[in-house]
CSV table of C-alpha atoms in Angstrom, one decimal:
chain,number,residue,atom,x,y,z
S,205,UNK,CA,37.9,25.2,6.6
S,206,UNK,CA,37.1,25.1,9.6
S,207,UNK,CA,38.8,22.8,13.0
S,208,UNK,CA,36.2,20.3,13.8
S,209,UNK,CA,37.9,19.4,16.9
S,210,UNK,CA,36.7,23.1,17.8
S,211,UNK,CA,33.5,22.4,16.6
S,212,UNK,CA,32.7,18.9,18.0
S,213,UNK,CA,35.7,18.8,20.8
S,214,UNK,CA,33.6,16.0,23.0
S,215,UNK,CA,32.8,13.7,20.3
S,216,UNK,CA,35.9,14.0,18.9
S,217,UNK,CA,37.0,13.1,22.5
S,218,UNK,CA,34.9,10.3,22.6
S,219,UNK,CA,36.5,8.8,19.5
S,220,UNK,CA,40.1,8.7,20.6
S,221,UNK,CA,38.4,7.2,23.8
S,222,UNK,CA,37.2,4.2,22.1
S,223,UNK,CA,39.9,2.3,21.6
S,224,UNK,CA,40.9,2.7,25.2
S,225,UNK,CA,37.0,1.6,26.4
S,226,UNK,CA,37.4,-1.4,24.4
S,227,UNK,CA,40.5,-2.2,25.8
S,228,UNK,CA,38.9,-1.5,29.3
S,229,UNK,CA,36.4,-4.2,28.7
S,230,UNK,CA,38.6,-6.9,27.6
S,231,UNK,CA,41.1,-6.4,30.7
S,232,UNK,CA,37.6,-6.6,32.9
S,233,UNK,CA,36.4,-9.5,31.0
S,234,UNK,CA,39.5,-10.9,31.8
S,235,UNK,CA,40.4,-9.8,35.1
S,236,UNK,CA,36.7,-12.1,36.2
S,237,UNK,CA,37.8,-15.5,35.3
S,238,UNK,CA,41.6,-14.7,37.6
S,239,UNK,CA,39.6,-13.5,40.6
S,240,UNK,CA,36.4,-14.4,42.3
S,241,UNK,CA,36.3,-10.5,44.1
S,242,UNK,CA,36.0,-9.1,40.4
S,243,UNK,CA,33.0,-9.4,38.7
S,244,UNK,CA,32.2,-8.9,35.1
S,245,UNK,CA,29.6,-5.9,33.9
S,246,UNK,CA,26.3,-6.9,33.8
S,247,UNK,CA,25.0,-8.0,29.9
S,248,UNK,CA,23.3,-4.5,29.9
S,249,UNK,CA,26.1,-2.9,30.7
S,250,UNK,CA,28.4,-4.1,27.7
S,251,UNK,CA,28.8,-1.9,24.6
S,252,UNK,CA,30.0,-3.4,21.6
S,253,UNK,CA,33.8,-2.6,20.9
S,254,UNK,CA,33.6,0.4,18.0
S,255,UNK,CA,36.8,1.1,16.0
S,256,UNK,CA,37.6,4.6,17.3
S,257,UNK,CA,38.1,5.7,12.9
S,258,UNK,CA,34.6,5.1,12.7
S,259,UNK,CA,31.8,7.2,12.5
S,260,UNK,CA,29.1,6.0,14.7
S,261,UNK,CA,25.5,7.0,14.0
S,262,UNK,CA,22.3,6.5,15.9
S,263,UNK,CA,19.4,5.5,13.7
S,264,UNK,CA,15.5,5.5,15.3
S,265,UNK,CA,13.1,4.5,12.6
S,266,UNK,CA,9.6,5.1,13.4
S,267,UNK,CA,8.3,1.6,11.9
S,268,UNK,CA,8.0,-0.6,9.2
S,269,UNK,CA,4.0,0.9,8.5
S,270,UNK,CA,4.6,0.5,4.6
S,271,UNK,CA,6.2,-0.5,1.4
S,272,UNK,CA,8.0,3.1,1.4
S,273,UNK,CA,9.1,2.8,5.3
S,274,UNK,CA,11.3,-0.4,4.1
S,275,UNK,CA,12.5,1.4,1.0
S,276,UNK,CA,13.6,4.3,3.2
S,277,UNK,CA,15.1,1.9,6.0
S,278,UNK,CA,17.6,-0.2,3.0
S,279,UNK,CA,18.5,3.1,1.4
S,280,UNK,CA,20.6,4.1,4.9
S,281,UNK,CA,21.7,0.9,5.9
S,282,UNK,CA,23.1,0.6,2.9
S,283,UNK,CA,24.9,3.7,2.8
S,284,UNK,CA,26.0,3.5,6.8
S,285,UNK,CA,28.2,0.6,6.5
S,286,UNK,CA,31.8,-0.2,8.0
S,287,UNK,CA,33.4,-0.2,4.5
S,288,UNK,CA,32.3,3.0,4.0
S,289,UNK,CA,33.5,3.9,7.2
S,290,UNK,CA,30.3,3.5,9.7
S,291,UNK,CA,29.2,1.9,12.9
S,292,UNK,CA,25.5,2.0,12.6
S,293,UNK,CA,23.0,1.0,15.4
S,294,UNK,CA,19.8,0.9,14.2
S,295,UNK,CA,16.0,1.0,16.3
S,296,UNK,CA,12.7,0.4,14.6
S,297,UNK,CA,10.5,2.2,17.1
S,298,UNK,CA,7.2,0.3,16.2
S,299,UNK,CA,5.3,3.2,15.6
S,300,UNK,CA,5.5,4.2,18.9
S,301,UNK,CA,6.6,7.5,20.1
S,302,UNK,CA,7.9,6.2,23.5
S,303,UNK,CA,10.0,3.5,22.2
S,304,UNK,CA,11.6,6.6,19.6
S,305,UNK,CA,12.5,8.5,22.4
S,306,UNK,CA,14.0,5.6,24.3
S,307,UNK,CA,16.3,5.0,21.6
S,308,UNK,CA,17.1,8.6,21.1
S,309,UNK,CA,18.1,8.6,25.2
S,310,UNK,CA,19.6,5.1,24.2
S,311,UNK,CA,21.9,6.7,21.7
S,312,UNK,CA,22.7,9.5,24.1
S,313,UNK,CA,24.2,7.2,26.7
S,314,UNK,CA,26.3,5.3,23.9
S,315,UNK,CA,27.5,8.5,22.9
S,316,UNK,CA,27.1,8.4,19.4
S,317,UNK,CA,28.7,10.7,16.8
S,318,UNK,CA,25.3,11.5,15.1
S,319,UNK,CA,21.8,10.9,15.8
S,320,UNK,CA,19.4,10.6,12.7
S,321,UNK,CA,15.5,9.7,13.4
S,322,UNK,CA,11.9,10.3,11.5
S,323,UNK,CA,10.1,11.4,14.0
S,324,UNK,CA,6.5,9.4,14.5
S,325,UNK,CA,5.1,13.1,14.9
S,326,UNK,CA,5.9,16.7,15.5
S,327,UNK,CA,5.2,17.0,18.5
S,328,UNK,CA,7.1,16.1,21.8
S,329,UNK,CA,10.4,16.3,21.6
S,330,UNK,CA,11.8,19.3,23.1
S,331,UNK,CA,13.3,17.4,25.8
S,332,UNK,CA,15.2,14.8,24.5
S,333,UNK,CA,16.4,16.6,21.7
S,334,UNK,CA,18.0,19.0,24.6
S,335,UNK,CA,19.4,16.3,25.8
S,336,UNK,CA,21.0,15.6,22.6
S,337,UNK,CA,22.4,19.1,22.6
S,338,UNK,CA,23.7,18.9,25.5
S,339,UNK,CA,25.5,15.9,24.7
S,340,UNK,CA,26.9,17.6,21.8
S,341,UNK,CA,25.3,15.4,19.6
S,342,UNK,CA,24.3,16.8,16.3
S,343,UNK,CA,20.7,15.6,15.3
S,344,UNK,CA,19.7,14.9,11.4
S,345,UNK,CA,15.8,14.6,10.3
S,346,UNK,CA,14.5,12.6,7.7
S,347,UNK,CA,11.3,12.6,6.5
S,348,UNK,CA,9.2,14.2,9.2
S,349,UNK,CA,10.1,17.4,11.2
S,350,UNK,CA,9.4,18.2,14.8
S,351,UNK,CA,7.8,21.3,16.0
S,352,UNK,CA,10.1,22.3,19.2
S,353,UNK,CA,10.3,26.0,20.3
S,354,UNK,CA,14.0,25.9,20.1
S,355,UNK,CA,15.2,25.2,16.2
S,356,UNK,CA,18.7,24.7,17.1
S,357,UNK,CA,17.8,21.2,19.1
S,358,UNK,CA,18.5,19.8,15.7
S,359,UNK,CA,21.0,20.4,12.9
S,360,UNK,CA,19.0,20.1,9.1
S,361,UNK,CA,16.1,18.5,7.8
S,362,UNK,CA,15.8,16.0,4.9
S,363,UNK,CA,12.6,15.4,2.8
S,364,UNK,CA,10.0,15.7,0.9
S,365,UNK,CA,7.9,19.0,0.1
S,366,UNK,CA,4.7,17.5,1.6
S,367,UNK,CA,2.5,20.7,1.3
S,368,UNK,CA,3.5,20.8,-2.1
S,369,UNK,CA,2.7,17.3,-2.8
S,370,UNK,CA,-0.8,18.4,-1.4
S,371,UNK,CA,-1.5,21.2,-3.5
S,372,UNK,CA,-0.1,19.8,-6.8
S,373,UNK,CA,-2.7,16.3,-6.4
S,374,UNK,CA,-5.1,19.8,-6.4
S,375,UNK,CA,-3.8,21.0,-9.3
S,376,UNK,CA,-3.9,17.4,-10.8
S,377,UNK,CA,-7.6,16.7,-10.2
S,378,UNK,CA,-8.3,20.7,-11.6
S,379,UNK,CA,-6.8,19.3,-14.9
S,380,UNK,CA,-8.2,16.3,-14.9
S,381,UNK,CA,-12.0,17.0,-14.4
S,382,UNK,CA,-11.3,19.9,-16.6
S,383,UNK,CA,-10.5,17.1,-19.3
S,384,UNK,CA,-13.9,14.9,-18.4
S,385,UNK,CA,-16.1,18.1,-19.0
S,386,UNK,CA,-16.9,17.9,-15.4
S,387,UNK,CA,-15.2,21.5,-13.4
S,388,UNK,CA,-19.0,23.0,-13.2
S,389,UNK,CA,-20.1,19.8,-11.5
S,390,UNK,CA,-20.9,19.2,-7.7
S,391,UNK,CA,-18.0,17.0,-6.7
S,392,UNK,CA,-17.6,14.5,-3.8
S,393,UNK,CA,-13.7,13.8,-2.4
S,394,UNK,CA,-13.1,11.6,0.5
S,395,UNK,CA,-9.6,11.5,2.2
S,396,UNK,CA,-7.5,8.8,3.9
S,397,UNK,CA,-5.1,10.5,5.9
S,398,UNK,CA,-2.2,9.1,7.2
S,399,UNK,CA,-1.0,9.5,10.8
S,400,UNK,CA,-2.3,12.0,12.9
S,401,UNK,CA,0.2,15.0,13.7
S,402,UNK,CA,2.8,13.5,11.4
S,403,UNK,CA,4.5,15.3,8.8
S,404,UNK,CA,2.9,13.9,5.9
S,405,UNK,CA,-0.5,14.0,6.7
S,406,UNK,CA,0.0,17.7,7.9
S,407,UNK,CA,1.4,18.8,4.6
S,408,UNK,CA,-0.9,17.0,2.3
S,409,UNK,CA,-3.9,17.7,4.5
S,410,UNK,CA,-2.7,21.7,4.1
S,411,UNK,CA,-1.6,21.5,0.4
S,412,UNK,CA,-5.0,20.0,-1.3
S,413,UNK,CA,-7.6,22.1,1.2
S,414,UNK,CA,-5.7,25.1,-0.4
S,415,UNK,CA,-6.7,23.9,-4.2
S,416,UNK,CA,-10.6,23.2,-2.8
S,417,UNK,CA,-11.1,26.5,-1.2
S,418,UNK,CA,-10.8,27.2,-4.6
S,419,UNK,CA,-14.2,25.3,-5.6
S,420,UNK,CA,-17.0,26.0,-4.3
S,421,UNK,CA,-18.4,22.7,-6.0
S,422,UNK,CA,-15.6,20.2,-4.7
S,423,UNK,CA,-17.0,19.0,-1.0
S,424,UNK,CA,-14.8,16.8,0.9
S,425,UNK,CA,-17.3,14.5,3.0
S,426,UNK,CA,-14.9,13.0,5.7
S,427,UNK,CA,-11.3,12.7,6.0
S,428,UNK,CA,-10.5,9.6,7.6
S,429,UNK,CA,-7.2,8.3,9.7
S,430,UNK,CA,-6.0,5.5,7.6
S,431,UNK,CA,-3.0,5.3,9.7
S,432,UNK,CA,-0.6,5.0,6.5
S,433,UNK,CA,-1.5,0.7,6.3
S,434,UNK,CA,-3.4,-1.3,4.1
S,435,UNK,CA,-5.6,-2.8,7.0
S,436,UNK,CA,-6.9,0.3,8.6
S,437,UNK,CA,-7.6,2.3,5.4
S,438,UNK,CA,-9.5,-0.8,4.0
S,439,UNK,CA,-11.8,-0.8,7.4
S,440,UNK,CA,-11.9,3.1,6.5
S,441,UNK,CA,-13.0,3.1,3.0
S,442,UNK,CA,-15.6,0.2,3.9
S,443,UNK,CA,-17.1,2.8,6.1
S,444,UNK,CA,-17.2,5.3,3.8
S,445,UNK,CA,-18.9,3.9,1.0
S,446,UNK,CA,-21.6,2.8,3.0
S,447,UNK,CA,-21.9,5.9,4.2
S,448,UNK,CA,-21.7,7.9,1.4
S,449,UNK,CA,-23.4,7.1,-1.6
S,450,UNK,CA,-21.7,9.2,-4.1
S,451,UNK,CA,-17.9,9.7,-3.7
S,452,UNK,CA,-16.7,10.8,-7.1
S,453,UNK,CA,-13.1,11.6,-5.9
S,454,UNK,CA,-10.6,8.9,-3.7
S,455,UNK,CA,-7.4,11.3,-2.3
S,456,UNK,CA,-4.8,8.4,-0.6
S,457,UNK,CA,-2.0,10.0,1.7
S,458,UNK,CA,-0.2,6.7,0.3
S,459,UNK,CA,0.3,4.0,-1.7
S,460,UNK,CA,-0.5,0.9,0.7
S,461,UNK,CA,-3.6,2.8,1.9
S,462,UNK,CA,-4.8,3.0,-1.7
S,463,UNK,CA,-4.2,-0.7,-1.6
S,464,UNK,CA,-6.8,-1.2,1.2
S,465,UNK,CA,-9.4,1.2,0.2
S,466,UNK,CA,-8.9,-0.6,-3.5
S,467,UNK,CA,-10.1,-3.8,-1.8
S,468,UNK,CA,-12.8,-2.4,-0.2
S,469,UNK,CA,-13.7,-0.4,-3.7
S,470,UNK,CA,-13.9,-4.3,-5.2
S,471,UNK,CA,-15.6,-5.9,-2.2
S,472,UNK,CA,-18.6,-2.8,-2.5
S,473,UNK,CA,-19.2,-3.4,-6.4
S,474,UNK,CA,-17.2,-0.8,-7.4
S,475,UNK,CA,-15.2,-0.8,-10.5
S,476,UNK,CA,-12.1,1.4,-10.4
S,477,UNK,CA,-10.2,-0.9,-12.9
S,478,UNK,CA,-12.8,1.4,-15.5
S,479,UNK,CA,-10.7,4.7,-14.8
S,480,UNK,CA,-14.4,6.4,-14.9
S,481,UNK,CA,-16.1,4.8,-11.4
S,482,UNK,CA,-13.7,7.0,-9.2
S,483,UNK,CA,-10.9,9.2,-9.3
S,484,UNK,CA,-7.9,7.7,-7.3
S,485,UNK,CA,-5.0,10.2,-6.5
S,486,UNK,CA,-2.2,8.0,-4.6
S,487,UNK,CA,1.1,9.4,-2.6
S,488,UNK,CA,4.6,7.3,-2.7
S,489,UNK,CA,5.2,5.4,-6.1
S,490,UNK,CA,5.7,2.5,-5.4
S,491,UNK,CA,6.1,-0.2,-7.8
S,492,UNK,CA,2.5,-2.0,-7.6
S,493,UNK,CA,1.2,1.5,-7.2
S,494,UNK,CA,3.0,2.8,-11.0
S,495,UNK,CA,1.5,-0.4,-12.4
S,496,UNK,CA,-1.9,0.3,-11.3
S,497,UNK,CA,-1.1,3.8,-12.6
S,498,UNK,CA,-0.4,2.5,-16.0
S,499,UNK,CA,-3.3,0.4,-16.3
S,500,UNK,CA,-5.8,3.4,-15.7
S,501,UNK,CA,-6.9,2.1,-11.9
S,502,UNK,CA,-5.1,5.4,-10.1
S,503,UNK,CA,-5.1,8.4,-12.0
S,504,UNK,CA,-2.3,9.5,-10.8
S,505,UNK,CA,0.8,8.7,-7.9
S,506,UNK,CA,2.6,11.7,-6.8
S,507,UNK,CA,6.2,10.5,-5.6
S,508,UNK,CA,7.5,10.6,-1.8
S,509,UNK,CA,11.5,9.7,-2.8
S,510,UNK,CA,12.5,7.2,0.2
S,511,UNK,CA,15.8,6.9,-1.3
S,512,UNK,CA,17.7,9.7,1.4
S,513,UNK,CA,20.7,7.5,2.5
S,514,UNK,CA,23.0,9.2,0.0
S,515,UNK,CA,21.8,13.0,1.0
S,516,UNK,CA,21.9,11.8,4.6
S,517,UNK,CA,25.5,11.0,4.2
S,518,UNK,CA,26.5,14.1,2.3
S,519,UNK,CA,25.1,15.9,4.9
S,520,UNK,CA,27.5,13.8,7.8
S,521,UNK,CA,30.7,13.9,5.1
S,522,UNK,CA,30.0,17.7,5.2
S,523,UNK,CA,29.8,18.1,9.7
S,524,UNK,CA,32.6,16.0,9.1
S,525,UNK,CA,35.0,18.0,7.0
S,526,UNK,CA,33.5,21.7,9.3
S,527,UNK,CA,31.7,22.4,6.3
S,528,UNK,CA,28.2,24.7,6.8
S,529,UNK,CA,25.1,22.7,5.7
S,530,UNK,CA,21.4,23.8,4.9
S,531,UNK,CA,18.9,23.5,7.4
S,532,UNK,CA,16.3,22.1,4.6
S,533,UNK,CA,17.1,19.6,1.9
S,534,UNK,CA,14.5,18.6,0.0
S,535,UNK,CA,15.0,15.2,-2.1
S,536,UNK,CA,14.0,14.9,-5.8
S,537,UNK,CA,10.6,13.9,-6.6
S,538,UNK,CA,8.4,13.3,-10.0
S,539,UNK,CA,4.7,13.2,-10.9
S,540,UNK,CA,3.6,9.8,-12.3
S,541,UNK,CA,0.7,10.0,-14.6
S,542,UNK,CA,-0.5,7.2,-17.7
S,543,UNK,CA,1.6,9.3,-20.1
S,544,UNK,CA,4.7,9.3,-18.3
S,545,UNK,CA,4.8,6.5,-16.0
S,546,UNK,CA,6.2,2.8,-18.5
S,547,UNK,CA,9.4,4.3,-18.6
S,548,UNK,CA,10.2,4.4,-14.7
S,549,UNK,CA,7.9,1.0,-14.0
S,550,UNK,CA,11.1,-1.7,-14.7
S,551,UNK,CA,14.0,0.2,-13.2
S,552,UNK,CA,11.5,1.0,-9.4
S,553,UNK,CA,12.9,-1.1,-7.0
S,554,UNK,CA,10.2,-1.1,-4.0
């Protein structure tokens, strides 16, 4: 086994500091209220006291966009807790790329034994994630990756297999049409994408063009930005259907975006509760979405597992003990379709 203190000397320097900086602060603290020449730290300036046996990690969240987002957010904080031997400081960036990298600096400063984030999207972070490296701070993805030129500016990955996700809704609507005597027909397929540049959208968007170069009858008329929420793909699919007249196929990056564009579906006159009006292919299974599922109104909802606390902290446990890790974990994932889908419906927590 490895000697992590060769691996990690500075943080593990930082950790027998701890106990010593919080000691600092209370003799400042202190020292103010004896002497009117000393003055305590500004509020800024003060760091909550860490207990030096703990691990401290830096968590940026990119939002709370969606039903999955929150899933994903409790599945770490539940996992990074003191008993379990955690300090965690947590940032929900707002869906803003700025306020991600302000945290990420944030984290930097409060020199942090590990920095975990989802990135908004791939791009842009060559620099503060150098930063981080210099720091000696090892950095952990979830759920979206970067695109850097240097691969070592973080330390493994932890996901889903969007592009696969991508083609196997292809493979899904092959089998399906197939079964409604309809693979020689013309067919119409708009898409709600999800955040431009992000992870998700990227590897969807690649995975299910690779099934319809394979049909020269499937068209897709317009991929729209539905930004992953409810509200902008239901102002999206209102557009579309008066646009198009004839949209035979419905492909949903996720769950809450089928949501929206199910409302607008309703508000046009549509009828998806018929299983025959559209074809509805959903990303994320969610709990509202496996029930809609069930009852016929989606055809089918390919799961995007948000439950990565526990991989995250193997991963950690693993760095911890000078143990080599993978640089691409993917999580496990199912297909949910009318035949399988009652059984996982009571246990789905989100």
């Amino acid at each position: 086994m490895k000697n992590r203190e060769k691996i990690y000397p500075a943080r593990n320097l930082r950790r027998k500091l701890r106990g010593a900086a919080a000691l600092l602060a209370s003799a400042l603290l202190f020292l103010s209220g004896c002497s009117s020449r000393i003055s305590a730290p500004e509020e800024d300036d003060m760091r909550t006291p860490v207990d030096e046996n703990l691990i401290v990690v830096g968590v940026s969240q990119l939002g709370s966009e969606s039903v999955w987002r929150t899933a994903n957010t409790a599945s770490i904080q539940e996992v990074f807790t003191k008993e379990k031997g955690y300090f965690l400081i947590f940032d929900n960036a707002r869906q803003k790329q700025e306020n991600q990298i302000k945290a990420l600096r944030s984290f930097i400063s409060q020199e942090v034994d590990y920095i975990i984030f989802s990135p908004l999207m791939e791009e842009g972070w060559d620099t503060v994630l150098q930063e981080a490296k210099d720091a000696g701070i090892p950095v952990i993805l979830i759920d979206r990756m970067v695109d850097v030129e240097d691969p070592s500016l973080y330390s493994t990955w932890i996901g889903s297999d969007f592009e696969k996700e991508g083609t196997e809704a292809g493979r899904i609507l092959e089998k399906c049409l197939e079964g409604q005597g309809r693979q020689e027909e013309d067919i119409n397929i708009v898409v709600l994408k999800g955040t431009e540049g992000s992870s998700p959208t990227i590897g969807r968007t690649e995975g299910f063009g690779q099934i319809v170069a394979l049909h020269e009858n499937w068209k897709i008329l317009e991929q729209a930005d539905g930004e992953f929420t409810t509200a902008k793909a239901r102002e999206e699919m209102s557009r579309l259907l008066t646009k198009y007249e004839d949209i035979d196929v419905l492909i949903s990056q996720n769950d809450d975006m089928t949501f929206g564009a199910l409302d607008a579906l309703r508000a046009a006159g549509r009828s998806p509760e018929s299983g025959d009006d559209i074809i509805i292919l959903s990303f994320d299974g969610t709990r509202k979405a496996l029930e809609l599922v069930e009852s016929g109104v989606i055809y089918a909802d390919l799961e995007c597992n948000p439950q990565q606390g526990e991989y995250l902290e193997e991963v950690i446990q693993k760095l911890e003990a000078g143990q080599e890790i993978e640089r691409i974990y993917y999580v496990p994932e199912k297909i949910f379709t009318r035949d399988n889908v009652s059984r996982y419906i009571e246990d789905r927590t989100y």
